[in-house]
Every structure is written in C-alpha cells, then in structure tokens.
Coordinates of N, CA and C in Angstrom, one line a residue:
L1 N 0.7 -1.3 -0.3 CA 0.0 0.2 0.1 C 0.9 1.5 0.7
L2 N 2.2 1.2 0.7 CA 3.0 2.7 0.9 C 3.7 3.1 -0.6
I3 N 4.0 1.5 -1.1 CA 4.5 1.6 -3.0 C 3.6 2.4 -3.5
A4 N 2.3 1.7 -3.3 CA 1.4 2.1 -4.1 C 0.9 3.7 -3.9
F5 N 1.0 4.3 -2.5 CA 0.6 5.5 -2.2 C 1.9 6.5 -2.5
G6 N 2.9 6.4 -3.1 CA 4.1 6.8 -3.4 C 4.1 7.1 -5.1
Q7 N 3.4 5.4 -5.6 CA 3.0 6.0 -7.2 C 2.1 6.9 -7.8
C8 N 1.0 6.7 -7.1 CA 0.2 7.8 -7.1 C 0.7 9.1 -6.4
I9 N 1.3 9.2 -6.0 CA 1.7 10.8 -5.6 C 2.8 11.6 -6.4
I10 N 3.6 10.4 -7.3 CA 4.4 10.9 -8.1 C 3.8 10.9 -9.1
A11 N 2.8 10.2 -9.6 CA 2.4 10.3 -10.9 C 1.2 11.8 -10.4
G12 N 0.8 11.8 -9.7 CA -0.2 12.8 -9.5 C 0.7 14.1 -9.6
A13 N 2.2 14.4 -8.7 CA 2.6 15.7 -8.8 C 3.2 15.9 -10.3
V14 N 3.6 14.9 -11.5 CA 4.3 14.8 -12.3 C 2.8 15.4 -13.5
G15 N 1.6 14.9 -13.1 CA 0.3 15.9 -13.4 C 0.0 17.0 -13.1
V16 N -0.2 17.6 -12.1 CA -0.1 18.7 -11.8 C 0.8 19.5 -12.3
W17 N 2.1 19.3 -12.8 CA 2.9 20.7 -13.4 C 2.6 19.8 -14.4
F18 N 2.1 19.4 -15.4 CA 2.1 19.2 -16.9 C 0.5 19.8 -17.1
F19 N -0.3 19.8 -16.3 CA -1.5 20.5 -17.0 C -1.3 21.9 -15.8
A20 N -0.1 22.4 -15.1 CA -0.4 23.4 -15.0 C -0.1 24.6 -15.6
P21 N -0.7 25.5 -15.9 CA -0.2 26.9 -16.7 C 1.1 27.3 -16.8
K22 N 1.5 27.2 -18.1 CA 3.0 28.1 -18.3 C 3.4 28.5 -17.0
S23 N 3.2 29.6 -16.7 CA 3.7 30.8 -16.2 C 3.5 30.0 -14.9
D24 N 2.5 29.0 -14.3 CA 2.7 29.0 -12.7 C 3.3 27.1 -12.8
K25 N 4.1 26.8 -13.7 CA 4.9 25.7 -13.7 C 5.6 25.9 -12.7
G26 N 6.3 26.6 -12.1 CA 7.3 26.6 -11.3 C 6.7 27.5 -9.7
K27 N 5.7 27.5 -9.4 CA 5.0 27.8 -8.6 C 4.3 27.2 -7.5
V28 N 3.5 26.1 -8.0 CA 2.3 25.3 -7.7 C 3.6 24.2 -6.6
F29 N 2.8 24.0 -6.0 CA 3.5 22.8 -5.0 C 3.0 21.6 -5.4
K30 N 3.3 20.6 -6.1 CA 3.0 19.9 -6.5 C 2.7 18.7 -6.1
V31 N 3.9 18.5 -5.4 CA 3.7 17.5 -4.0 C 2.7 17.4 -3.2
T32 N 2.9 18.6 -2.9 CA 2.0 18.6 -1.7 C 0.6 18.8 -2.0
V33 N -0.2 19.0 -3.3 CA -1.4 18.7 -4.0 C -2.1 17.4 -4.9
S34 N -0.7 17.0 -4.8 CA -0.6 15.4 -5.1 C -1.0 14.4 -3.7
F35 N 0.3 14.9 -3.1 CA 0.1 14.2 -1.6 C -2.1 14.0 -1.2
K36 N -2.5 15.4 -1.3 CA -3.6 15.4 -0.3 C -4.8 14.7 -1.1
R37 N -4.9 14.5 -2.6 CA -5.6 14.1 -3.8 C -5.5 12.4 -3.6
A38 N -4.0 12.0 -3.1 CA -3.9 10.5 -3.0 C -4.6 10.5 -2.0
G39 N -4.9 11.2 -1.3 CA -5.3 10.6 -0.3 C -6.9 10.3 -0.3
F40 N -7.1 10.3 -1.3 CA -8.5 10.3 -1.6 C -9.2 9.3 -2.4
H41 N -8.0 8.8 -3.0 CA -7.7 7.5 -3.2 C -7.2 6.4 -2.5
L42 N -7.3 6.5 -1.2 CA -6.8 5.2 -0.4 C -7.4 4.1 -0.7
G43 N -9.2 3.8 -1.5 CA -9.4 2.7 -1.7 C -9.0 2.0 -2.7
S44 N -9.0 3.1 -3.5 CA -8.1 2.7 -5.1 C -6.8 1.7 -4.8
L45 N -6.3 2.5 -4.0 CA -5.1 1.8 -4.3 C -4.7 0.8 -2.7
A46 N -5.8 0.4 -2.6 CA -5.9 -0.4 -0.8 C -6.4 -1.9 -1.7
F47 N -7.2 -1.4 -2.7 CA -8.1 -2.5 -3.7 C -6.9 -3.3 -4.4
G48 N -6.0 -2.4 -5.0 CA -5.0 -3.0 -5.9 C -4.0 -3.6 -5.3
S49 N -3.9 -3.4 -3.8 CA -2.4 -3.5 -3.5 C -2.9 -5.0 -2.9
L50 N -4.0 -5.0 -2.6 CA -5.1 -6.3 -2.1 C -4.9 -7.5 -2.8
I51 N -5.2 -7.4 -4.3 CA -5.1 -8.0 -5.3 C -3.2 -8.6 -6.0
L52 N -2.8 -7.5 -6.0 CA -1.3 -7.6 -5.8 C -0.6 -8.8 -4.7
A53 N -1.2 -8.7 -3.3 CA -1.1 -9.5 -1.9 C -1.8 -10.9 -2.7
L54 N -2.5 -11.4 -2.6 CA -3.5 -12.5 -3.1 C -2.8 -12.9 -4.0
V55 N -2.3 -12.5 -4.8 CA -2.2 -13.5 -6.1 C 0.1 -14.0 -5.5
Q56 N 0.2 -12.6 -5.1 CA 2.4 -12.8 -4.3 C 1.9 -14.0 -3.7
F57 N 0.7 -14.2 -2.5 CA 0.3 -15.2 -1.9 C 0.5 -16.7 -2.3
V58 N -0.5 -16.6 -2.8 CA -0.5 -18.4 -4.5 C 0.3 -18.2 -4.0
K59 N 1.5 -17.1 -5.3 CA 2.4 -18.1 -5.6 C 3.5 -18.9 -4.5
W60 N 4.3 -17.8 -3.5 CA 4.4 -18.5 -2.9 C 4.1 -19.8 -1.9
I61 N 2.7 -20.1 -2.4 CA 2.0 -21.7 -1.5 C 2.5 -22.6 -3.2
M62 N 2.4 -22.0 -3.8 CA 2.8 -23.0 -5.0 C 4.2 -23.4 -4.9
Y63 N 4.9 -22.2 -4.2 CA 6.7 -22.8 -3.9 C 6.6 -23.5 -2.6
F64 N 6.1 -23.3 -1.9 CA 6.1 -24.4 -0.7 C 5.8 -25.2 -0.7
L65 N 4.6 -25.5 -1.4 CA 3.7 -26.9 -1.9 C 5.1 -27.3 -2.9
S66 N 6.0 -26.6 -3.7 CA 7.0 -27.5 -4.9 C 8.2 -28.5 -3.4
K67 N 8.5 -27.0 -2.9 CA 9.1 -27.5 -2.0 C 8.9 -28.7 -1.1
Q68 N 7.8 -28.4 -0.3 CA 7.4 -29.8 0.3 C 7.6 -31.4 -0.6
A69 N 6.6 -31.0 -1.7 CA 7.0 -32.1 -2.7 C 8.3 -32.9 -2.8
K70 N 9.1 -31.8 -3.1 CA 10.7 -32.3 -3.3 C 11.6 -32.8 -2.4
A71 N 11.0 -32.2 -0.6 CA 11.3 -33.2 0.4 C 10.9 -34.7 0.6
H72 N 8.8 -34.9 -0.1 CA 8.7 -36.0 0.1 C 9.4 -37.2 -1.5
K73 N 9.6 -36.3 -2.2 CA 10.5 -37.5 -3.2 C 9.2 -37.4 -4.5
N74 N 8.4 -36.5 -4.4 CA 7.4 -36.9 -5.1 C 7.8 -35.6 -6.3
K75 N 8.4 -36.3 -7.3 CA 8.6 -35.5 -8.5 C 7.7 -35.1 -9.1
V76 N 6.1 -36.0 -9.7 CA 5.3 -35.2 -10.4 C 4.4 -33.8 -9.7
A77 N 4.5 -34.1 -8.6 CA 3.9 -32.7 -7.6 C 5.3 -31.6 -7.9
E78 N 6.2 -32.0 -7.4 CA 6.9 -31.3 -7.3 C 6.8 -30.2 -8.9
V79 N 7.3 -31.2 -10.0 CA 6.8 -30.1 -11.4 C 6.1 -29.5 -11.7
V80 N 4.5 -29.9 -10.8 CA 3.3 -29.7 -11.1 C 3.1 -28.4 -10.4
F81 N 3.9 -28.3 -9.2 CA 3.7 -26.6 -8.0 C 4.5 -25.7 -8.3
A82 N 5.6 -26.1 -9.0 CA 7.2 -25.6 -9.5 C 6.6 -24.8 -10.9
C83 N 5.8 -25.4 -11.7 CA 5.0 -24.8 -13.2 C 4.2 -24.1 -12.8
L84 N 3.0 -24.3 -11.7 CA 2.4 -22.9 -10.9 C 2.8 -22.0 -10.7
G85 N 3.9 -22.1 -9.6 CA 4.9 -20.8 -9.5 C 4.9 -20.0 -10.2
C86 N 5.6 -21.1 -11.6 CA 6.5 -19.7 -12.6 C 5.3 -19.1 -13.1
I87 N 3.8 -19.9 -13.6 CA 3.0 -18.9 -14.0 C 2.7 -18.2 -13.3
L88 N 2.5 -17.9 -11.8 CA 1.9 -17.1 -10.9 C 2.7 -16.2 -10.9
G89 N 4.0 -16.0 -11.2 CA 5.2 -15.5 -11.2 C 5.4 -14.7 -12.0
C90 N 4.5 -15.0 -13.5 CA 4.5 -14.1 -14.7 C 3.1 -13.1 -14.5
F91 N 2.2 -14.1 -14.0 CA 1.2 -13.1 -13.4 C 1.2 -12.4 -12.4
D92 N 2.2 -12.3 -11.9 CA 2.8 -11.4 -11.0 C 2.9 -10.1 -11.8
R93 N 4.0 -10.5 -12.6 CA 4.5 -9.4 -13.0 C 3.7 -8.6 -14.1
C94 N 2.8 -9.3 -14.3 CA 1.5 -8.2 -14.8 C 0.6 -7.6 -14.4
V95 N 0.5 -8.1 -13.5 CA -0.9 -7.2 -12.2 C 0.2 -6.4 -11.4
K96 N 1.2 -6.1 -11.3 CA 2.3 -5.0 -10.8 C 2.6 -4.0 -11.8
F97 N 2.8 -4.4 -13.0 CA 2.6 -3.7 -14.6 C 1.2 -3.0 -14.8
L98 N 0.4 -3.8 -14.5 CA -1.4 -2.9 -14.6 C -2.1 -2.3 -13.3
N99 N -1.1 -2.1 -12.1 CA -1.5 -1.6 -10.9 C -0.9 -0.4 -11.6
K100 N 0.4 -0.5 -11.4 CA 0.9 1.0 -11.8 C 0.4 2.0 -12.6
N101 N 0.5 1.0 -14.1 CA -0.4 2.4 -14.5 C -2.0 2.6 -14.0
A102 N -2.7 1.6 -13.8 CA -4.1 2.1 -13.4 C -3.6 3.0 -12.1
Y103 N -3.1 3.0 -11.4 CA -2.4 4.2 -10.0 C -2.1 5.5 -11.0
I104 N -1.5 5.8 -12.2 CA -1.7 6.3 -12.9 C -2.4 7.1 -13.9
Q105 N -3.7 6.3 -13.7 CA -5.0 6.8 -14.2 C -5.4 7.7 -13.3
V106 N -5.5 6.6 -11.7 CA -5.9 6.9 -10.4 C -5.2 8.6 -10.5
A107 N -4.5 9.1 -10.4 CA -3.8 10.0 -10.1 C -4.5 11.4 -10.8
L108 N -4.4 10.7 -12.3 CA -4.5 12.2 -13.5 C -6.4 11.9 -13.4
Q109 N -6.8 11.4 -13.5 CA -7.9 11.6 -13.8 C -8.9 10.7 -12.5
G110 N -8.9 10.8 -11.7 CA -9.3 10.3 -10.6 C -10.4 9.8 -10.2
T111 N -10.7 8.4 -11.4 CA -11.0 7.4 -11.1 C -10.9 6.2 -10.0
G112 N -11.9 5.0 -9.8 CA -11.7 4.2 -9.5 C -10.8 3.5 -9.9
F113 N -10.4 1.9 -9.0 CA -9.4 1.5 -9.5 C -9.5 0.3 -10.8
C114 N -10.8 -0.1 -10.7 CA -11.3 -0.9 -12.1 C -11.2 0.2 -13.3
T115 N -12.1 1.1 -13.0 CA -12.2 1.8 -14.7 C -10.7 2.2 -14.6
S116 N -9.5 2.4 -13.9 CA -8.9 2.9 -14.2 C -7.6 2.3 -15.4
A117 N -7.7 0.9 -14.3 CA -7.1 0.2 -15.0 C -8.1 -0.5 -16.7
K118 N -9.0 -0.6 -16.9 CA -10.1 -0.1 -18.0 C -9.5 0.6 -19.1
E119 N -9.6 1.8 -18.3 CA -9.0 2.9 -19.0 C -8.0 3.0 -19.7
F120 N -6.3 2.1 -18.6 CA -5.5 1.9 -18.8 C -5.5 0.9 -20.3
F121 N -6.2 0.0 -20.2 CA -5.8 -1.4 -21.4 C -6.4 -0.7 -22.9
F122 N -7.4 0.1 -22.8 CA -7.8 0.6 -24.0 C -7.1 2.1 -24.7
L123 N -6.9 2.7 -23.2 CA -5.6 4.1 -23.9 C -4.1 3.1 -24.5
M124 N -3.9 2.2 -23.8 CA -2.8 1.6 -24.2 C -2.8 0.7 -25.6
A125 N -4.1 0.4 -26.0 CA -4.3 -0.6 -27.1 C -4.5 0.4 -28.6
R126 N -4.7 2.2 -28.6 CA -4.9 3.1 -29.7 C -3.3 3.4 -29.4
N127 N -2.6 3.1 -28.6 CA -1.2 4.0 -28.4 C -0.5 3.3 -28.2
F128 N -0.2 1.6 -28.9 CA 0.7 0.6 -28.3 C 1.6 0.3 -28.8
V129 N 2.2 1.6 -30.0 CA 3.7 1.5 -30.5 C 3.9 2.2 -29.5
R130 N 3.6 3.3 -29.1 CA 4.2 4.3 -27.9 C 4.3 3.7 -26.9
F131 N 4.0 2.8 -26.3 CA 3.5 2.3 -25.3 C 5.1 1.2 -25.3
G132 N 4.9 0.5 -26.6 CA 6.0 -0.6 -26.6 C 7.4 0.4 -26.8
T133 N 7.3 1.4 -27.7 CA 8.6 2.0 -27.7 C 9.4 2.4 -26.1
L134 N 8.5 3.2 -25.6 CA 8.3 3.3 -23.9 C 9.3 2.4 -23.5
A135 N 8.5 1.4 -23.1 CA 8.7 0.3 -22.2 C 10.6 0.0 -22.8
M136 N 10.7 -0.6 -24.2 CA 12.2 -0.7 -24.6 C 13.0 0.2 -24.2
L137 N 12.9 1.7 -24.9 CA 13.6 2.4 -24.1 C 13.8 2.9 -23.0
G138 N 12.6 2.8 -21.9 CA 12.6 2.9 -20.9 C 13.3 1.7 -19.9
A139 N 13.2 0.8 -20.4 CA 14.3 -0.5 -19.8 C 16.2 -0.8 -19.6
V140 N 16.0 0.1 -21.4 CA 17.6 0.0 -21.5 C 17.7 1.3 -20.8
M141 N 17.4 2.7 -20.6 CA 17.8 4.0 -19.9 C 17.6 3.5 -18.5
H142 N 16.8 2.8 -18.1 CA 16.9 1.9 -16.4 C 18.5 1.7 -15.9
R143 N 18.5 0.9 -17.1 CA 19.7 -0.3 -16.8 C 21.0 0.6 -16.6
V144 N 21.2 1.7 -18.0 CA 22.1 2.6 -17.9 C 22.6 3.5 -17.2
G145 N 21.7 4.0 -16.6 CA 21.0 4.8 -15.4 C 21.7 4.0 -14.1
V146 N 21.1 3.4 -13.6 CA 21.5 3.0 -12.5 C 23.6 2.2 -12.6
C147 N 24.3 2.2 -13.5 CA 25.4 1.7 -13.8 C 25.8 2.7 -14.2
L148 N 25.4 4.2 -14.3 CA 26.1 4.5 -14.5 C 26.8 5.9 -13.2
I149 N 25.8 5.6 -12.5 CA 24.9 6.2 -10.7 C 26.3 5.9 -10.0
V150 N 25.9 4.0 -10.7 CA 26.8 3.4 -9.2 C 28.5 3.4 -10.3
L151 N 28.9 3.2 -10.8 CA 30.2 3.2 -11.3 C 31.1 4.6 -11.3
T152 N 29.9 5.7 -11.4 CA 30.7 7.1 -11.0 C 31.0 7.2 -9.2
T153 N 29.9 6.9 -8.8 CA 29.8 7.0 -7.0 C 30.9 6.1 -6.4
S154 N 31.3 4.7 -7.1 CA 32.2 4.2 -6.7 C 33.8 4.7 -6.8
V155 N 33.9 4.5 -7.9 CA 35.2 5.3 -8.5 C 35.1 6.6 -7.5
L156 N 34.5 7.8 -8.1 CA 34.4 8.7 -6.5 C 34.6 9.0 -5.4
G157 N 34.2 7.6 -4.9 CA 34.3 7.3 -3.9 C 35.8 6.6 -3.3
Y158 N 36.4 5.9 -4.2 CA 37.7 5.4 -4.3 C 38.7 6.5 -4.4
L159 N 38.5 7.7 -5.6 CA 39.7 8.5 -5.6 C 39.2 8.9 -4.5
T160 N 38.5 9.6 -3.7 CA 37.9 10.4 -2.1 C 38.9 9.7 -1.5
L161 N 38.7 8.4 -1.3 CA 39.2 7.9 0.3 C 40.6 7.5 -0.1
E162 N 41.4 7.5 -1.1 CA 42.7 7.2 -1.9 C 43.2 8.9 -1.8
A163 N 42.8 9.7 -1.8 CA 43.8 11.1 -1.6 C 43.2 11.2 -0.2
M164 N 42.3 10.7 0.8 CA 42.0 10.8 2.3 C 42.7 9.9 3.2
Y165 N 42.7 8.9 2.7 CA 43.6 7.7 3.5 C 44.2 6.8 2.8
P166 N 45.2 7.4 2.3 CA 46.2 6.6 1.5 C 46.0 5.0 1.9
E167 N 46.9 5.4 3.4 CA 46.9 3.7 3.9 C 46.3 2.5 4.0
V168 N 44.5 3.1 4.1 CA 43.8 2.5 4.4 C 43.4 1.3 3.4
S169 N 42.7 0.3 3.1 CA 42.5 -0.5 2.3 C 41.2 0.1 1.3
P170 N 41.0 0.4 0.4 CA 39.4 0.5 -0.3 C 38.5 -0.5 -0.8
I171 N 39.1 -1.3 -0.4 CA 38.3 -2.6 -0.9 C 36.6 -2.8 -0.7
L172 N 36.7 -2.6 1.1 CA 35.2 -2.8 1.7 C 35.3 -1.4 1.6
P173 N 35.3 -0.1 1.9 CA 34.4 1.5 1.5 C 33.7 1.3 0.7
V174 N 34.7 0.8 -1.0 CA 34.1 0.7 -2.1 C 32.8 -0.2 -2.4
A175 N 33.6 -1.3 -1.9 CA 32.0 -2.0 -1.9 C 30.5 -1.9 -1.6
I176 N 30.6 -0.8 -0.2 CA 29.8 -0.2 0.8 C 29.0 1.1 -0.3
Y177 N 29.8 1.6 -1.0 CA 29.4 2.6 -1.5 C 28.5 2.5 -2.9
G178 N 29.5 1.1 -3.4 CA 28.4 0.9 -4.4 C 27.0 0.0 -4.1
A179 N 27.1 -0.7 -3.2 CA 25.9 -1.6 -2.8 C 24.2 -0.2 -2.3
S180 N 25.5 0.9 -1.5 CA 24.7 1.4 -1.1 C 23.7 2.7 -2.2
T181 N 24.9 2.7 -3.1 CA 24.4 3.6 -4.7 C 23.8 2.7 -5.5
Y182 N 23.8 1.2 -5.2 CA 22.9 0.6 -6.2 C 21.4 0.5 -5.7
V183 N 21.1 1.2 -4.2 CA 19.7 0.5 -3.6 C 19.2 2.0 -3.9
I184 N 19.5 3.0 -4.0 CA 20.0 4.4 -4.2 C 19.4 5.3 -5.7
S185 N 20.0 4.4 -6.5 CA 19.9 4.4 -7.9 C 18.7 3.6 -8.9
R186 N 18.5 2.4 -8.0 CA 17.1 1.7 -8.5 C 16.1 2.7 -7.6
L187 N 16.4 3.0 -6.4 CA 15.0 4.2 -6.6 C 14.6 5.2 -7.2
L188 N 16.5 5.9 -7.4 CA 15.8 7.0 -8.1 C 15.4 6.7 -10.2
M189 N 15.8 5.6 -10.4 CA 15.3 5.6 -11.9 C 13.9 5.2 -11.4
N190 N 13.2 4.4 -10.7 CA 11.7 3.7 -10.8 C 10.7 5.6 -10.6
V191 N 11.4 6.1 -9.8 CA 10.9 7.7 -10.2 C 10.2 8.3 -11.1
F192 N 12.2 8.1 -11.2 CA 12.0 8.6 -13.5 C 11.3 7.8 -14.2
S193 N 11.3 6.7 -14.6 CA 10.4 5.8 -14.9 C 9.1 6.4 -15.2
L194 N 8.7 6.3 -13.4 CA 7.2 6.9 -14.0 C 6.6 8.0 -14.1
A195 N 8.0 8.8 -13.4 CA 7.6 10.5 -14.2 C 7.6 10.4 -16.0
V196 N 8.7 9.5 -16.8 CA 8.3 9.3 -17.9 C 7.1 9.0 -18.5
D197 N 6.7 7.9 -17.4 CA 5.4 6.9 -18.1 C 4.1 8.4 -17.7
T198 N 3.8 8.8 -17.0 CA 2.8 9.9 -16.6 C 3.0 11.0 -17.4
T199 N 3.9 11.5 -18.1 CA 4.6 12.2 -19.0 C 3.6 11.9 -20.5
L200 N 4.1 11.0 -20.4 CA 3.1 10.2 -21.6 C 1.6 10.1 -21.7
Y201 N 1.7 9.4 -20.7 CA -0.4 9.8 -20.6 C -1.3 11.3 -20.7
S202 N -0.1 11.9 -19.5 CA -0.3 13.6 -19.6 C -0.7 13.6 -21.3
F203 N -0.1 13.8 -22.0 CA 0.5 14.0 -23.5 C -1.1 13.6 -24.4
I204 N -1.2 12.4 -24.1 CA -2.0 11.8 -25.2 C -3.6 11.9 -24.8
I205 N -3.6 11.9 -23.7 CA -4.6 12.6 -23.0 C -4.8 14.0 -23.4
T206 N -3.8 14.9 -22.9 CA -3.9 16.2 -24.2 C -4.2 16.2 -25.7
E207 N -3.7 15.3 -26.1 CA -3.7 14.9 -27.7 C -5.1 14.4 -27.9
E208 N -5.3 13.1 -27.0 CA -6.7 12.9 -27.6 C -8.2 14.4 -27.6
M209 N -7.8 14.9 -26.3 CA -8.8 16.1 -26.0 C -8.7 17.4 -27.0
K210 N -7.4 16.7 -27.6 CA -7.7 18.7 -28.5 C -7.3 19.2 -27.9
H211 N -7.0 19.4 -26.6 CA -6.7 20.5 -25.6 C -5.6 21.3 -26.3
R212 N -5.3 22.4 -26.3 CA -4.1 23.2 -27.4 C -4.3 24.5 -25.8
A213 N -4.0 24.2 -24.9 CA -3.8 25.1 -24.2 C -2.2 25.4 -24.1
D214 N -1.8 26.7 -23.3 CA -0.5 26.6 -23.0 C 0.3 26.2 -22.2
F215 N -0.8 25.4 -21.3 CA 0.4 24.6 -20.4 C 1.2 23.4 -20.7
I216 N 0.8 22.9 -22.6 CA 1.9 22.5 -22.9 C 3.8 22.7 -23.1
P217 N 4.3 21.6 -22.3 CA 5.6 21.9 -22.4 C 6.3 21.9 -23.9
E218 N 7.1 23.1 -24.3 CA 7.4 23.3 -25.7 C 7.8 22.0 -26.1
N219 N 9.1 21.3 -25.5 CA 9.0 20.1 -26.6 C 8.2 19.4 -26.8
L220 N 6.6 18.9 -26.3 CA 5.9 18.2 -26.7 C 4.8 19.2 -27.9
K221 N 5.2 20.6 -28.2 CA 4.0 21.6 -29.1 C 4.6 21.0 -30.4
S222 N 5.9 20.8 -30.9 CA 5.9 20.2 -31.6 C 5.0 18.9 -32.5
F223 N 4.8 18.3 -31.3 CA 4.6 16.7 -31.7 C 3.0 16.9 -31.8
I224 N 2.3 17.9 -31.0 CA 0.8 18.0 -31.2 C 0.2 18.7 -32.4
K225 N 1.4 19.7 -33.3 CA 0.9 20.0 -34.4 C 1.3 19.2 -35.3
Q226 N 2.1 18.5 -35.1 CA 2.3 16.8 -36.5 C 1.2 16.6 -36.5
R227 N 0.6 16.5 -35.4 CA -0.7 15.2 -35.4 C -2.3 16.4 -36.2
D228 N -2.4 17.5 -35.9 CA -3.0 18.4 -35.8 C -3.2 18.9 -37.8
L229 N -1.8 18.9 -38.4 CA -2.0 18.6 -39.4 C -2.1 17.5 -40.1
E230 N -2.1 16.6 -39.2 CA -2.3 15.1 -39.3 C -3.9 15.0 -40.1
G231 N -4.5 15.4 -39.0 CA -5.8 15.3 -39.0 C -6.0 13.9 -38.7
E232 N -5.4 14.6 -37.1 CA -5.6 13.1 -36.7 C -7.3 13.0 -35.2
P233 N -8.1 11.9 -35.8 CA -9.5 12.1 -35.6 C -9.2 12.1 -33.7
S234 N -9.6 12.5 -33.5 CA -10.0 13.0 -31.6 C -10.7 11.7 -31.0
H235 N -10.8 11.3 -29.7 CA -11.5 10.4 -29.0 C -11.3 10.9 -27.9
S236 N -12.5 10.2 -27.4 CA -13.9 11.4 -26.1 C -13.0 10.3 -24.7
L237 N -12.7 11.3 -23.6 CA -12.4 10.8 -22.5 C -13.5 11.4 -21.5
C238 N -13.8 10.8 -20.7 CA -15.0 10.8 -20.0 C -14.7 11.5 -18.6
C239 N -13.2 11.4 -18.1 CA -13.3 12.1 -17.8 C -12.2 13.0 -17.5
M240 N -12.2 14.3 -17.0 CA -11.5 15.4 -16.7 C -9.9 15.4 -16.1
C241 N -8.6 15.9 -16.0 CA -7.5 15.3 -15.4 C -7.8 16.5 -14.8
C242 N -6.3 15.7 -13.9 CA -6.3 16.9 -12.7 C -6.0 18.1 -12.4
C243 N -6.0 18.7 -13.5 CA -5.6 20.2 -14.1 C -6.9 20.9 -13.2
G244 N -7.7 20.2 -13.4 CA -8.8 21.0 -12.9 C -8.9 21.2 -11.0

C-alpha cells in the first residue's frame, strides 16, 4: 500500500506540473497537492494492493508446496507446483504493471481502480506503438542509469578515499559505496521511469481531448502540431484530468 501511495503521489505531482499553466509551472506546490489528492483515493490504492498481495500469497504457497513435494520425493507434484509457481510469477509481474499504470490513471483522472485499469487497457490499445517504444527505451535507460550512477559514485568514492586515507584498503569502503548507491539508484530510476510514463499519459490525454492550452511543454508542442496537420481524429475521454 505504501508503494502504491508513493506511485500515486509521484504520478499526481507530474500531472499537476504538466497541466499547470506555463506561468505557474514553477510556482505550484506539486507534491503537496498530489499528496492531498492521493489521500482521497486510498480505497483504490488499497484494492490494487490487495489484488497484488493475493497473487503473491498464492505464488509463495505454490513454491512452498513444491519444496514439500521435493522433500517427500514426489517428482510429479514437485513439477506441477513449480510450473504453477512460474505461471503465477508471470501473472504477478503483469499485475504489478497493471497496478502501476492504473495508479497513474487514478492520479490523473480521479477514477476508481477498476475504471482506471480499463481506461489504461484501451489507452494502451490505441497507442500500443508508443507504449512499446517507451517500454523498450525505458528498460535500457533504467539499466544504463543505474550502472552510470553506481560506477561514478564508486570511482569518486575510491579517489576520495585514496586522497584522504591512502593507508586504508579501499576494497570494503568501495563495496559499501557500490551497494548503497545501487539501492539508491534503483529508487531514483524508478521515480524517473514513473515520471516519464505519466508524462506520456498526460501528453496522450491532451492530444486525444484536442486541448491546445499554453500548459503544453515547449518540447512537446511540435508533436501536437504535427498530429493536428495530419488530421488525427479525436477520442473522447469521460473524465477530466487533474488540471481542474
């Protein structure tokens, strides 16, 4: 639930920034506004977290039963439970993906969890090329970002340690630098990835609603103009975004 709450706050903050007028983008207290709005959707966040918890609970039961079958030398039951555990593991990843994107919809449109999940499914179906491209590029950028952060921090830590304490062995401190930086970099890149996903959602919502206000970031206006020139038909959305 805490992870879901954090994801909703980040997505809401990005949405508040995106839909804020250009003159107010640096003035709006994005996290504060998003935190208050996320509090109104605790039920949706709790429901999504419950679904994920149930799936993970059943998955670990399958793994436990597989270990028990192995201990009793029951090969058939071991294979069956192991296969069921793998299937549930894949389903677990799908539920996590669905939950994250449903929370973005909750933050942007203020709808319930089930409605948000349905809206995400149809939105992804209409823009599957964009989402697929973003997913591939995001995975590459996530790994590259983590490697660069860990490598840079470890090298700087080693150089600093050598300059200040040349008589101390740098192996253990550098290992601690790398391990702690790895955790921090994963968290940082997860926030970055969620912010990028929310920006894409906001851009598509703006595009489909034919909303051409001055809040659109300069770097995205050229894409909006190009779509207008192509005469892209609009899609109706039943809910307004968090700009209101």
